[in-house]
Amino acid sequence: MASLIVDLITGLIELAYWVIWEILPLLCLFTAFAVVFAATFGKVSVEWPEKPGKIGWTGIPRVARSPRGRMILSPALGVIVGFMIWAVVVSAAVIFHAYRS
């Protein structure tokens, strides 16, 4: 019986690890795809830049524009933006629930 409980706890920990490291960034990225594009009326897009550009002789990377005229955010920035959007949504829900009670 004890080994069954240990196996269940181990399985739950592995599931939590998988959700946190695989599913959560993907959810945040897809959220950023939709929300960033809609909020900026299509002026900013989350996609892989084709070739990173450099600014003049300094060699500093710059944010490129796609041929369609949109500014491009990298997927890593998209995950950060998506995470921040979900953090605001969850925080608002917690605050709303706390003041409603």
PDB file of C-alpha atoms in Angstrom:
ATOM      1  CA  MET A   1       0.000   0.000   0.000  1.00  0.00           C
ATOM      2  CA  ALA A   2       2.825   2.385   0.842  1.00  0.00           C
ATOM      3  CA  SER A   3       4.485   1.766  -2.520  1.00  0.00           C
ATOM      4  CA  LEU A   4       1.212   2.591  -4.284  1.00  0.00           C
ATOM      5  CA  ILE A   5       0.962   5.910  -2.439  1.00  0.00           C
ATOM      6  CA  VAL A   6       4.595   6.714  -3.232  1.00  0.00           C
ATOM      7  CA  ASP A   7       4.002   5.864  -6.912  1.00  0.00           C
ATOM      8  CA  LEU A   8       0.927   8.120  -7.002  1.00  0.00           C
ATOM      9  CA  ILE A   9       2.807  11.005  -5.393  1.00  0.00           C
ATOM     10  CA  THR A  10       5.713  10.522  -7.801  1.00  0.00           C
ATOM     11  CA  GLY A  11       3.304  10.507 -10.740  1.00  0.00           C
ATOM     12  CA  LEU A  12       1.641  13.698  -9.549  1.00  0.00           C
ATOM     13  CA  ILE A  13       5.015  15.415  -9.134  1.00  0.00           C
ATOM     14  CA  GLU A  14       6.043  14.347 -12.645  1.00  0.00           C
ATOM     15  CA  LEU A  15       2.720  15.603 -14.031  1.00  0.00           C
ATOM     16  CA  ALA A  16       3.171  18.954 -12.272  1.00  0.00           C
ATOM     17  CA  TYR A  17       6.725  19.207 -13.634  1.00  0.00           C
ATOM     18  CA  TRP A  18       5.485  18.455 -17.162  1.00  0.00           C
ATOM     19  CA  VAL A  19       2.684  21.013 -16.910  1.00  0.00           C
ATOM     20  CA  ILE A  20       4.969  23.742 -15.551  1.00  0.00           C
ATOM     21  CA  TRP A  21       7.854  23.262 -17.990  1.00  0.00           C
ATOM     22  CA  GLU A  22       6.029  22.187 -21.158  1.00  0.00           C
ATOM     23  CA  ILE A  23       2.387  23.255 -21.160  1.00  0.00           C
ATOM     24  CA  LEU A  24       2.535  26.593 -19.294  1.00  0.00           C
ATOM     25  CA  PRO A  25       5.041  28.249 -21.699  1.00  0.00           C
ATOM     26  CA  LEU A  26       3.045  26.957 -24.663  1.00  0.00           C
ATOM     27  CA  LEU A  27      -0.184  28.360 -23.218  1.00  0.00           C
ATOM     28  CA  CYS A  28       1.519  31.698 -22.595  1.00  0.00           C
ATOM     29  CA  LEU A  29       2.932  31.756 -26.133  1.00  0.00           C
ATOM     30  CA  PHE A  30      -0.453  31.088 -27.739  1.00  0.00           C
ATOM     31  CA  THR A  31      -2.019  33.721 -25.500  1.00  0.00           C
ATOM     32  CA  ALA A  32       0.600  36.212 -26.662  1.00  0.00           C
ATOM     33  CA  PHE A  33      -0.066  35.271 -30.310  1.00  0.00           C
ATOM     34  CA  ALA A  34      -3.705  36.199 -29.961  1.00  0.00           C
ATOM     35  CA  VAL A  35      -3.661  39.061 -27.472  1.00  0.00           C
ATOM     36  CA  VAL A  36      -0.608  40.973 -28.712  1.00  0.00           C
ATOM     37  CA  PHE A  37      -1.807  40.823 -32.310  1.00  0.00           C
ATOM     38  CA  ALA A  38      -5.333  41.915 -31.371  1.00  0.00           C
ATOM     39  CA  ALA A  39      -4.267  44.606 -28.888  1.00  0.00           C
ATOM     40  CA  THR A  40      -1.910  46.279 -31.360  1.00  0.00           C
ATOM     41  CA  PHE A  41      -4.300  45.934 -34.319  1.00  0.00           C
ATOM     42  CA  GLY A  42      -1.801  43.744 -36.166  1.00  0.00           C
ATOM     43  CA  LYS A  43       1.170  46.083 -35.838  1.00  0.00           C
ATOM     44  CA  VAL A  44       3.125  43.697 -33.598  1.00  0.00           C
ATOM     45  CA  SER A  45       3.453  39.987 -34.281  1.00  0.00           C
ATOM     46  CA  VAL A  46       4.996  37.179 -32.237  1.00  0.00           C
ATOM     47  CA  GLU A  47       7.018  35.034 -34.619  1.00  0.00           C
ATOM     48  CA  TRP A  48      10.499  33.798 -35.350  1.00  0.00           C
ATOM     49  CA  PRO A  49      12.549  36.574 -36.944  1.00  0.00           C
ATOM     50  CA  GLU A  50      14.028  35.418 -40.229  1.00  0.00           C
ATOM     51  CA  LYS A  51      17.428  37.036 -39.788  1.00  0.00           C
ATOM     52  CA  PRO A  52      18.422  39.091 -36.766  1.00  0.00           C
ATOM     53  CA  GLY A  53      19.485  42.568 -37.779  1.00  0.00           C
ATOM     54  CA  LYS A  54      22.293  44.654 -36.358  1.00  0.00           C
ATOM     55  CA  ILE A  55      22.418  48.372 -35.702  1.00  0.00           C
ATOM     56  CA  GLY A  56      25.193  49.987 -37.716  1.00  0.00           C
ATOM     57  CA  TRP A  57      28.784  49.439 -36.643  1.00  0.00           C
ATOM     58  CA  THR A  58      27.874  48.674 -33.008  1.00  0.00           C
ATOM     59  CA  GLY A  59      26.615  45.192 -33.770  1.00  0.00           C
ATOM     60  CA  ILE A  60      23.747  45.539 -31.277  1.00  0.00           C
ATOM     61  CA  PRO A  61      20.774  43.355 -32.232  1.00  0.00           C
ATOM     62  CA  ARG A  62      17.673  45.282 -33.212  1.00  0.00           C
ATOM     63  CA  VAL A  63      13.992  44.485 -33.444  1.00  0.00           C
ATOM     64  CA  ALA A  64      13.299  43.716 -37.061  1.00  0.00           C
ATOM     65  CA  ARG A  65      10.186  44.402 -39.067  1.00  0.00           C
ATOM     66  CA  SER A  66       8.597  41.747 -41.187  1.00  0.00           C
ATOM     67  CA  PRO A  67       7.964  42.330 -44.888  1.00  0.00           C
ATOM     68  CA  ARG A  68       4.308  42.888 -43.960  1.00  0.00           C
ATOM     69  CA  GLY A  69       5.326  45.933 -41.892  1.00  0.00           C
ATOM     70  CA  ARG A  70       4.788  44.367 -38.485  1.00  0.00           C
ATOM     71  CA  MET A  71       7.253  44.585 -35.635  1.00  0.00           C
ATOM     72  CA  ILE A  72       8.364  41.108 -34.623  1.00  0.00           C
ATOM     73  CA  LEU A  73       8.683  39.855 -31.052  1.00  0.00           C
ATOM     74  CA  SER A  74      10.596  36.637 -30.487  1.00  0.00           C
ATOM     75  CA  PRO A  75       8.762  33.622 -29.064  1.00  0.00           C
ATOM     76  CA  ALA A  76      10.667  34.007 -25.785  1.00  0.00           C
ATOM     77  CA  LEU A  77       9.301  37.534 -25.386  1.00  0.00           C
ATOM     78  CA  GLY A  78       5.919  36.173 -26.400  1.00  0.00           C
ATOM     79  CA  VAL A  79       6.032  33.687 -23.529  1.00  0.00           C
ATOM     80  CA  ILE A  80       6.918  36.487 -21.108  1.00  0.00           C
ATOM     81  CA  VAL A  81       4.103  38.684 -22.417  1.00  0.00           C
ATOM     82  CA  GLY A  82       1.641  35.790 -22.259  1.00  0.00           C
ATOM     83  CA  PHE A  83       2.713  34.980 -18.709  1.00  0.00           C
ATOM     84  CA  MET A  84       2.184  38.584 -17.683  1.00  0.00           C
ATOM     85  CA  ILE A  85      -1.271  38.595 -19.263  1.00  0.00           C
ATOM     86  CA  TRP A  86      -2.246  35.453 -17.343  1.00  0.00           C
ATOM     87  CA  ALA A  87      -0.740  36.875 -14.137  1.00  0.00           C
ATOM     88  CA  VAL A  88      -2.928  39.966 -14.490  1.00  0.00           C
ATOM     89  CA  VAL A  89      -6.019  37.840 -15.209  1.00  0.00           C
ATOM     90  CA  VAL A  90      -5.425  35.558 -12.221  1.00  0.00           C
ATOM     91  CA  SER A  91      -4.613  38.507  -9.948  1.00  0.00           C
ATOM     92  CA  ALA A  92      -7.779  40.296 -11.003  1.00  0.00           C
ATOM     93  CA  ALA A  93      -9.813  37.158 -10.336  1.00  0.00           C
ATOM     94  CA  VAL A  94      -8.285  36.759  -6.864  1.00  0.00           C
ATOM     95  CA  ILE A  95      -8.854  40.431  -6.011  1.00  0.00           C
ATOM     96  CA  PHE A  96     -12.429  40.297  -7.320  1.00  0.00           C
ATOM     97  CA  HIS A  97     -13.127  37.164  -5.296  1.00  0.00           C
ATOM     98  CA  ALA A  98     -11.553  38.644  -2.136  1.00  0.00           C
ATOM     99  CA  TYR A  99     -13.614  41.836  -2.293  1.00  0.00           C
ATOM    100  CA  ARG A 100     -16.801  39.991  -3.219  1.00  0.00           C
ATOM    101  CA  SER A 101     -16.719  37.781  -0.125  1.00  0.00           C
TER     102      SER A 101
END
